[in-house]
């Protein structure tokens, strides 16, 4: 009985600690050590960040405390208002980072391009009472911004983090949560959400295009292409499947190509809308993949008849390009997953599909060789029997 009570007590303490830790990550339960008070706060969607603020619509003054938690050493953080659009370019940022001498530097930096090095300069609006603190892996930026707003108190916000080289900020990552850290916020009502709420969908629209690009290419190049190759490789062994396997193969690969071209075009559109953000390897592999697949499609119109003397060379070309396309497709899908950084289950799901297709191909490969060898032996036996029969008839001729 005593052991049971002790176990129950330990579990209760553990649950209390977990619950307290969880609750502690919401802005409403946070208390500043300086006893500063703010009227409102928002739990920002990514990057372990929170915004506390008080807005006076009559004066246009916005008092903020931007908190970025769970920071590792050698990191800078920034919070910004973009008066002209959504996203990074045009943002009026406040930057802070711990310096090598132990002090914390906080300053303003307007962002005019994606190639910014976060140089200090004045913003398009007045900023006062700027300071920052860093302790227990948490950076807090305090400032008062003068923002006379004529659109009902709605602002576009951006927040970021990145690494330092000495006391110099380096470019932030261009994938995962670092491209999702944008939102709109209504300073009067306290509501916040994706940039599509009031600005036509800038950041949220771009993320949606990225997801569409990933899904189209993952399904087409990454799943349908391998399935089409499996159909051609293993169904044609069955004589009863001829010519059905050929039409299935053509349908699968043609559909994959059409969907893949749509995904490829979406990628080009994303690239044109994201000046300064480059994924060189992913882009290069995608272009090579598209070119090889296009050559493969048009080569179908030059396919010799089965009995033609050049058909064997065409087969070698067709198989080589086809397998190269599949290998490049798999590599680029995983490259794309690294860039998008989706929830882990998406990567696991795609990996599982590829593993299943690989196992199926291995089993079918073994079965195909078994059928081919068995059929070869049967045909050889039939030829031998026919030869013996012919020889026997010649003895009695």
Short mmCIF file of C-alpha atoms in Angstrom, two decimals:
data_model
loop_
_atom_site.label_atom_id
_atom_site.label_comp_id
_atom_site.label_asym_id
_atom_site.label_seq_id
_atom_site.Cartn_x
_atom_site.Cartn_y
_atom_site.Cartn_z
CA UNK A 1 0.00 0.00 0.00
CA UNK A 2 2.82 2.37 0.93
CA UNK A 3 4.59 1.64 -2.36
CA UNK A 4 1.41 2.41 -4.26
CA UNK A 5 1.02 5.73 -2.46
CA UNK A 6 4.64 6.64 -3.16
CA UNK A 7 4.19 5.79 -6.84
CA UNK A 8 1.00 7.85 -6.98
CA UNK A 9 2.77 10.78 -5.31
CA UNK A 10 5.67 10.62 -7.78
CA UNK A 11 3.29 10.50 -10.73
CA UNK A 12 1.35 13.48 -9.35
CA UNK A 13 4.53 15.53 -8.96
CA UNK A 14 5.63 14.58 -12.48
CA UNK A 15 2.26 15.53 -13.98
CA UNK A 16 2.35 18.84 -12.06
CA UNK A 17 5.84 19.64 -13.36
CA UNK A 18 4.86 18.83 -16.95
CA UNK A 19 1.64 20.82 -16.70
CA UNK A 20 3.43 23.80 -15.17
CA UNK A 21 6.10 23.65 -17.85
CA UNK A 22 3.47 23.51 -20.58
CA UNK A 23 1.49 26.39 -19.13
CA UNK A 24 4.68 28.35 -18.70
CA UNK A 25 5.11 28.43 -22.48
CA UNK A 26 2.01 30.62 -22.93
CA UNK A 27 2.37 34.38 -22.83
CA UNK A 28 -0.62 34.94 -20.52
CA UNK A 29 1.15 33.25 -17.60
CA UNK A 30 4.45 35.07 -18.01
CA UNK A 31 5.62 37.69 -15.52
CA UNK A 32 8.49 40.02 -16.34
CA UNK A 33 11.22 40.34 -13.73
CA UNK A 34 11.09 44.12 -14.15
CA UNK A 35 7.35 44.04 -13.22
CA UNK A 36 6.41 45.50 -16.59
CA UNK A 37 2.77 45.03 -17.53
CA UNK A 38 1.23 44.81 -20.98
CA UNK A 39 -2.44 44.83 -21.92
CA UNK A 40 -2.28 42.04 -24.50
CA UNK A 41 -0.06 39.19 -25.64
CA UNK A 42 0.12 36.67 -28.49
CA UNK A 43 1.70 33.22 -28.63
CA UNK A 44 3.44 33.43 -31.99
CA UNK A 45 3.01 30.37 -34.17
CA UNK A 46 6.66 29.34 -34.67
CA UNK A 47 10.21 29.85 -33.38
CA UNK A 48 9.22 29.63 -29.68
CA UNK A 49 8.31 33.32 -29.64
CA UNK A 50 5.79 35.53 -27.83
CA UNK A 51 4.72 39.16 -28.20
CA UNK A 52 3.47 41.26 -25.27
CA UNK A 53 2.14 44.71 -26.15
CA UNK A 54 0.05 47.74 -25.23
CA UNK A 55 -1.34 49.98 -27.95
CA UNK A 56 -2.65 53.52 -27.54
CA UNK A 57 -4.66 54.30 -30.66
CA UNK A 58 -4.93 58.02 -29.81
CA UNK A 59 -1.14 58.54 -29.77
CA UNK A 60 -0.21 55.64 -32.04
CA UNK A 61 2.31 54.36 -29.49
CA UNK A 62 2.88 50.62 -29.40
CA UNK A 63 4.85 49.32 -26.42
CA UNK A 64 6.18 45.82 -27.09
CA UNK A 65 8.15 43.08 -25.39
CA UNK A 66 9.20 40.43 -27.88
CA UNK A 67 10.34 37.20 -26.21
CA UNK A 68 12.28 34.47 -28.01
CA UNK A 69 12.82 31.38 -25.84
CA UNK A 70 14.92 28.20 -26.13
CA UNK A 71 17.79 30.03 -27.82
CA UNK A 72 21.14 28.35 -28.24
CA UNK A 73 24.39 30.25 -27.92
CA UNK A 74 25.56 32.42 -30.79
CA UNK A 75 22.11 33.46 -32.01
CA UNK A 76 20.51 36.75 -33.02
CA UNK A 77 16.76 37.45 -32.94
CA UNK A 78 14.60 40.06 -34.61
CA UNK A 79 11.02 41.28 -34.61
CA UNK A 80 9.69 43.60 -37.29
CA UNK A 81 6.70 45.52 -38.58
CA UNK A 82 6.26 45.70 -42.36
CA UNK A 83 4.26 48.85 -43.21
CA UNK A 84 4.16 48.21 -46.97
CA UNK A 85 3.62 44.47 -47.51
CA UNK A 86 3.96 41.04 -45.96
CA UNK A 87 7.19 39.14 -45.57
CA UNK A 88 10.77 40.25 -45.19
CA UNK A 89 11.44 42.96 -47.79
CA UNK A 90 10.26 46.32 -46.48
CA UNK A 91 10.20 45.14 -42.86
CA UNK A 92 11.32 47.61 -40.17
CA UNK A 93 13.22 45.37 -37.76
CA UNK A 94 14.50 45.50 -34.23
CA UNK A 95 17.49 43.20 -33.80
CA UNK A 96 19.18 41.92 -30.65
CA UNK A 97 21.98 39.53 -29.83
CA UNK A 98 24.42 38.76 -26.99
CA UNK A 99 27.90 40.09 -27.74
CA UNK A 100 31.17 38.33 -26.98
CA UNK A 101 31.81 40.63 -24.00
CA UNK A 102 28.58 39.51 -22.34
CA UNK A 103 26.51 42.61 -23.09
CA UNK A 104 23.37 42.59 -25.23
CA UNK A 105 23.13 44.79 -28.29
CA UNK A 106 19.73 46.00 -29.51
CA UNK A 107 19.31 48.24 -32.55
CA UNK A 108 17.02 49.03 -35.50
CA UNK A 109 17.56 47.81 -39.05
CA UNK A 110 15.32 48.42 -42.09
CA UNK A 111 15.22 45.48 -44.53
CA UNK A 112 15.39 46.58 -48.15
CA UNK A 113 16.36 43.25 -49.80
CA UNK A 114 16.88 39.54 -49.14
CA UNK A 115 20.66 40.14 -49.14
CA UNK A 116 20.50 42.24 -45.97
CA UNK A 117 23.30 42.01 -43.41
CA UNK A 118 21.12 43.67 -40.75
CA UNK A 119 23.09 46.92 -40.70
CA UNK A 120 22.01 49.47 -38.12
CA UNK A 121 19.91 52.37 -39.44
CA UNK A 122 16.81 54.37 -38.57
CA UNK A 123 13.36 52.96 -39.30
CA UNK A 124 10.51 54.61 -41.17
CA UNK A 125 8.82 55.30 -37.82
CA UNK A 126 10.14 56.47 -34.46
CA UNK A 127 11.44 53.92 -31.95
CA UNK A 128 12.21 54.80 -28.34
CA UNK A 129 12.98 53.04 -25.04
CA UNK A 130 14.84 50.31 -26.93
CA UNK A 131 16.60 47.69 -24.80
CA UNK A 132 17.08 43.95 -24.57
CA UNK A 133 17.90 41.30 -21.97
CA UNK A 134 19.31 37.82 -22.36
CA UNK A 135 19.23 35.18 -19.64
CA UNK A 136 18.30 31.51 -19.31
CA UNK A 137 18.42 31.11 -23.11
CA UNK A 138 15.68 33.72 -23.52
CA UNK A 139 16.02 37.03 -25.34
CA UNK A 140 13.54 39.83 -24.59
CA UNK A 141 13.40 43.01 -26.69
CA UNK A 142 11.64 46.05 -25.23
CA UNK A 143 10.69 49.06 -27.35
CA UNK A 144 8.08 51.72 -27.97
CA UNK A 145 7.05 52.23 -31.60
CA UNK A 146 5.08 55.21 -32.86
CA UNK A 147 2.61 53.69 -35.34
CA UNK A 148 -0.33 55.96 -36.22
CA UNK A 149 -2.50 53.50 -38.13
CA UNK A 150 -5.43 54.27 -40.41
CA UNK A 151 -6.50 50.70 -41.16
CA UNK A 152 -8.17 49.70 -37.92
CA UNK A 153 -4.93 48.90 -36.09
CA UNK A 154 -3.82 46.04 -38.36
CA UNK A 155 -0.09 45.50 -38.87
CA UNK A 156 2.05 42.93 -40.71
CA UNK A 157 4.68 41.36 -38.48
CA UNK A 158 7.77 39.25 -39.06
CA UNK A 159 10.09 37.58 -36.55
CA UNK A 160 13.34 35.72 -37.10
CA UNK A 161 16.45 34.15 -35.64
CA UNK A 162 19.82 33.22 -37.05
CA UNK A 163 23.42 32.48 -36.18
CA UNK A 164 26.26 34.86 -35.36
CA UNK A 165 29.82 35.03 -36.61
CA UNK A 166 31.52 36.82 -33.76
CA UNK A 167 29.34 39.91 -33.34
CA UNK A 168 28.02 39.83 -36.91
CA UNK A 169 24.59 38.38 -37.79
CA UNK A 170 24.59 35.72 -40.50
CA UNK A 171 21.64 35.06 -42.87
CA UNK A 172 18.80 33.14 -41.27
CA UNK A 173 17.72 29.69 -42.56
CA UNK A 174 15.42 29.81 -45.58
CA UNK A 175 13.31 26.74 -44.85
CA UNK A 176 11.05 25.28 -42.19
CA UNK A 177 9.74 27.60 -39.48
CA UNK A 178 12.00 30.45 -40.58
CA UNK A 179 9.81 30.98 -43.67
CA UNK A 180 6.59 30.65 -41.65
CA UNK A 181 7.33 33.41 -39.15
CA UNK A 182 4.94 36.03 -40.59
CA UNK A 183 1.50 37.11 -39.46
CA UNK A 184 -0.97 39.95 -39.28
CA UNK A 185 -2.10 41.37 -35.99
CA UNK A 186 -4.98 43.62 -35.02
CA UNK A 187 -3.65 45.86 -32.27
CA UNK A 188 -7.14 46.92 -31.25
CA UNK A 189 -8.87 43.54 -31.01
CA UNK A 190 -5.74 41.51 -30.26
CA UNK A 191 -6.52 39.02 -33.04
CA UNK A 192 -3.63 37.59 -35.03
CA UNK A 193 -3.29 35.10 -37.84
CA UNK A 194 -1.71 34.31 -41.18
CA UNK A 195 -0.96 37.12 -43.58
CA UNK A 196 -3.96 36.12 -45.69
CA UNK A 197 -6.25 37.67 -43.06
CA UNK A 198 -6.03 41.15 -44.49
CA UNK A 199 -3.24 41.40 -47.02
CA UNK A 200 -4.25 39.09 -49.81
CA UNK A 201 -2.33 36.10 -48.56
CA UNK A 202 1.34 37.07 -49.03
CA UNK A 203 3.19 34.70 -46.68
CA UNK A 204 0.42 32.16 -46.33
CA UNK A 205 -0.08 32.06 -50.11
CA UNK A 206 3.62 31.39 -50.66
CA UNK A 207 3.59 28.58 -48.10
CA UNK A 208 0.51 27.11 -49.81
CA UNK A 209 2.34 27.20 -53.15
CA UNK A 210 5.31 25.45 -51.57
CA UNK A 211 3.04 22.72 -50.24
CA UNK A 212 1.31 22.33 -53.62
CA UNK A 213 4.71 22.19 -55.32
CA UNK A 214 5.84 19.49 -52.90
CA UNK A 215 2.69 17.39 -53.19
CA UNK A 216 2.55 17.52 -57.01
CA UNK A 217 6.20 16.55 -57.39
CA UNK A 218 6.16 13.97 -54.62
CA UNK A 219 3.13 12.17 -56.11
CA UNK A 220 4.25 12.41 -59.76
CA UNK A 221 8.04 12.06 -59.91
CA UNK A 222 8.39 10.38 -56.53
CA UNK A 223 5.58 7.78 -56.60
CA UNK A 224 3.89 7.43 -59.99
CA UNK A 225 7.16 7.25 -61.97
CA UNK A 226 8.51 4.30 -59.92
CA UNK A 227 5.14 2.53 -60.13
CA UNK A 228 5.11 2.96 -63.92
CA UNK A 229 8.60 1.45 -64.12
CA UNK A 230 7.53 -1.50 -61.96
CA UNK A 231 4.56 -2.11 -64.27
CA UNK A 232 6.78 -2.18 -67.35
CA UNK A 233 9.49 -4.26 -65.75
CA UNK A 234 7.40 -7.02 -64.25
CA UNK A 235 3.95 -7.23 -65.87
CA UNK A 236 5.29 -7.80 -69.37
CA UNK A 237 6.77 -11.12 -68.20
CA UNK A 238 3.21 -12.45 -68.16
CA UNK A 239 2.18 -13.16 -71.75
CA UNK A 240 -1.48 -12.73 -70.80
CA UNK A 241 -0.76 -9.12 -69.74
CA UNK A 242 0.40 -8.14 -73.22
CA UNK A 243 -0.38 -5.45 -74.43
CA UNK A 244 -2.25 -4.25 -71.33
CA UNK A 245 1.00 -3.68 -69.40
CA UNK A 246 2.22 -1.32 -72.13
CA UNK A 247 -0.87 0.88 -72.00
CA UNK A 248 -0.79 0.91 -68.18
CA UNK A 249 2.87 1.91 -68.30
CA UNK A 250 2.26 4.71 -70.81
CA UNK A 251 -0.77 6.00 -68.87
CA UNK A 252 1.10 6.00 -65.55
CA UNK A 253 4.23 7.69 -66.89
CA UNK A 254 2.30 10.22 -69.01
CA UNK A 255 0.13 11.18 -66.03
CA UNK A 256 3.23 11.46 -63.84
CA UNK A 257 4.90 13.70 -66.42
CA UNK A 258 1.89 16.02 -66.77
CA UNK A 259 1.46 16.36 -63.00
CA UNK A 260 5.22 16.72 -62.60
CA UNK A 261 5.36 19.55 -65.14
CA UNK A 262 2.65 21.37 -63.15
CA UNK A 263 4.73 20.91 -59.99
CA UNK A 264 7.88 22.04 -61.81
CA UNK A 265 6.12 25.17 -63.07
CA UNK A 266 4.94 25.92 -59.54
CA UNK A 267 8.56 25.70 -58.42
CA UNK A 268 9.64 28.18 -61.10
CA UNK A 269 6.89 30.55 -59.97
CA UNK A 270 8.03 30.25 -56.36
CA UNK A 271 11.60 30.97 -57.42
CA UNK A 272 10.58 34.12 -59.28
CA UNK A 273 8.64 35.34 -56.23
CA UNK A 274 11.49 34.64 -53.79
CA UNK A 275 14.40 36.74 -54.98
CA UNK A 276 17.44 36.10 -52.83
CA UNK A 277 16.22 32.71 -51.59
CA UNK A 278 17.95 29.97 -53.55
CA UNK A 279 18.04 26.21 -53.19
CA UNK A 280 20.72 25.58 -55.79
CA UNK A 281 20.97 21.79 -55.59
CA UNK A 282 17.20 21.28 -55.50
CA UNK A 283 16.76 23.62 -58.47
CA UNK A 284 19.57 22.03 -60.52
CA UNK A 285 18.31 18.50 -59.93
CA UNK A 286 14.76 19.61 -60.78
CA UNK A 287 15.86 21.12 -64.10
CA UNK A 288 17.89 18.01 -64.99
CA UNK A 289 14.94 15.81 -64.04
CA UNK A 290 12.52 17.80 -66.19
CA UNK A 291 14.87 17.77 -69.21
CA UNK A 292 15.50 14.01 -69.04
CA UNK A 293 11.81 13.25 -68.56
CA UNK A 294 10.90 15.47 -71.53
CA UNK A 295 13.46 13.70 -73.73
CA UNK A 296 12.05 10.37 -72.55
CA UNK A 297 8.50 11.36 -73.50
CA UNK A 298 9.41 12.58 -77.00
CA UNK A 299 11.63 9.54 -77.58
CA UNK A 300 8.45 7.44 -77.55
CA UNK A 301 7.64 8.87 -80.98
CA UNK A 302 10.94 7.49 -82.30
CA UNK A 303 10.51 3.97 -80.89
CA UNK A 304 11.49 1.36 -83.53
CA UNK A 305 9.35 -1.73 -84.06
CA UNK A 306 10.30 -4.77 -81.94
CA UNK A 307 11.93 -6.57 -84.88
CA UNK A 308 13.96 -3.53 -86.02
CA UNK A 309 17.75 -3.95 -85.78
CA UNK A 310 18.09 -0.67 -83.80
CA UNK A 311 15.42 -1.59 -81.24
CA UNK A 312 18.00 -3.03 -78.83
CA UNK A 313 19.85 0.30 -78.73
CA UNK A 314 16.63 2.20 -78.17
CA UNK A 315 15.79 -0.14 -75.27
CA UNK A 316 19.18 0.52 -73.66
CA UNK A 317 18.64 4.27 -73.99
CA UNK A 318 15.05 4.09 -72.71
CA UNK A 319 15.94 2.03 -69.64
CA UNK A 320 19.00 4.14 -68.77
CA UNK A 321 17.16 7.47 -68.96
CA UNK A 322 14.15 6.01 -67.17
CA UNK A 323 16.12 4.75 -64.18
CA UNK A 324 18.11 8.02 -64.07
CA UNK A 325 14.84 9.97 -63.87
CA UNK A 326 13.60 7.81 -60.99
CA UNK A 327 16.86 8.17 -59.03
CA UNK A 328 16.91 11.96 -59.52
CA UNK A 329 13.23 12.13 -58.55
CA UNK A 330 13.77 10.31 -55.26
CA UNK A 331 16.79 12.45 -54.42
CA UNK A 332 14.93 15.67 -55.15
CA UNK A 333 11.80 14.71 -53.23
CA UNK A 334 13.90 14.20 -50.11
CA UNK A 335 15.73 17.47 -50.85
CA UNK A 336 12.32 19.15 -51.02
CA UNK A 337 11.28 17.61 -47.71
CA UNK A 338 14.43 19.04 -46.14
CA UNK A 339 13.49 22.48 -47.46
CA UNK A 340 9.82 22.37 -46.48
CA UNK A 341 10.53 20.77 -43.08
CA UNK A 342 6.99 19.40 -42.71
CA UNK A 343 5.72 17.41 -39.75
CA UNK A 344 7.76 14.24 -39.27
CA UNK A 345 4.88 11.97 -40.27
CA UNK A 346 4.97 13.30 -43.85
CA UNK A 347 8.58 12.27 -44.33
CA UNK A 348 7.85 8.95 -42.61
CA UNK A 349 4.84 8.35 -44.87
CA UNK A 350 6.79 9.00 -48.05
CA UNK A 351 9.73 6.92 -46.83
CA UNK A 352 7.29 4.10 -46.05
CA UNK A 353 5.82 4.25 -49.58
CA UNK A 354 9.29 4.06 -51.13
CA UNK A 355 10.27 1.16 -48.87
CA UNK A 356 7.08 -0.73 -49.83
CA UNK A 357 7.73 -0.10 -53.53
CA UNK A 358 11.34 -1.24 -53.08
CA UNK A 359 10.31 -4.47 -51.34
CA UNK A 360 7.66 -5.12 -53.99
CA UNK A 361 10.24 -4.57 -56.74
CA UNK A 362 12.71 -6.95 -55.05
CA UNK A 363 10.10 -9.69 -54.68
CA UNK A 364 8.87 -9.22 -58.25
CA UNK A 365 12.46 -9.21 -59.54
CA UNK A 366 13.12 -12.59 -57.91
CA UNK A 367 9.82 -13.98 -59.20
CA UNK A 368 10.53 -12.62 -62.70
CA UNK A 369 13.91 -14.35 -62.86
CA UNK A 370 12.28 -17.56 -61.62
CA UNK A 371 9.65 -17.37 -64.37
CA UNK A 372 12.19 -16.46 -67.07
CA UNK A 373 14.58 -19.27 -66.10
CA UNK A 374 11.75 -21.80 -65.82
CA UNK A 375 10.32 -20.70 -69.17
CA UNK A 376 13.78 -20.89 -70.75
CA UNK A 377 14.27 -24.44 -69.51
CA UNK A 378 10.84 -25.44 -70.77
CA UNK A 379 11.54 -23.96 -74.19
CA UNK A 380 14.94 -25.65 -74.29
CA UNK A 381 13.35 -29.00 -73.40
CA UNK A 382 10.74 -28.50 -76.11
CA UNK A 383 13.46 -27.77 -78.66
CA UNK A 384 15.42 -30.84 -77.57
CA UNK A 385 12.33 -33.00 -77.87
CA UNK A 386 11.59 -31.63 -81.30
CA UNK A 387 15.20 -32.25 -82.39
CA UNK A 388 15.10 -35.84 -81.11
CA UNK A 389 11.81 -36.40 -82.88
CA UNK A 390 13.20 -35.04 -86.13
CA UNK A 391 16.28 -37.23 -85.78
CA UNK A 392 14.07 -40.29 -85.10
CA UNK A 393 11.99 -39.69 -88.19
CA UNK A 394 15.10 -39.41 -90.33
CA UNK A 395 16.17 -42.94 -89.32
CA UNK A 396 13.03 -44.42 -90.83
CA UNK A 397 12.92 -42.24 -93.90
#
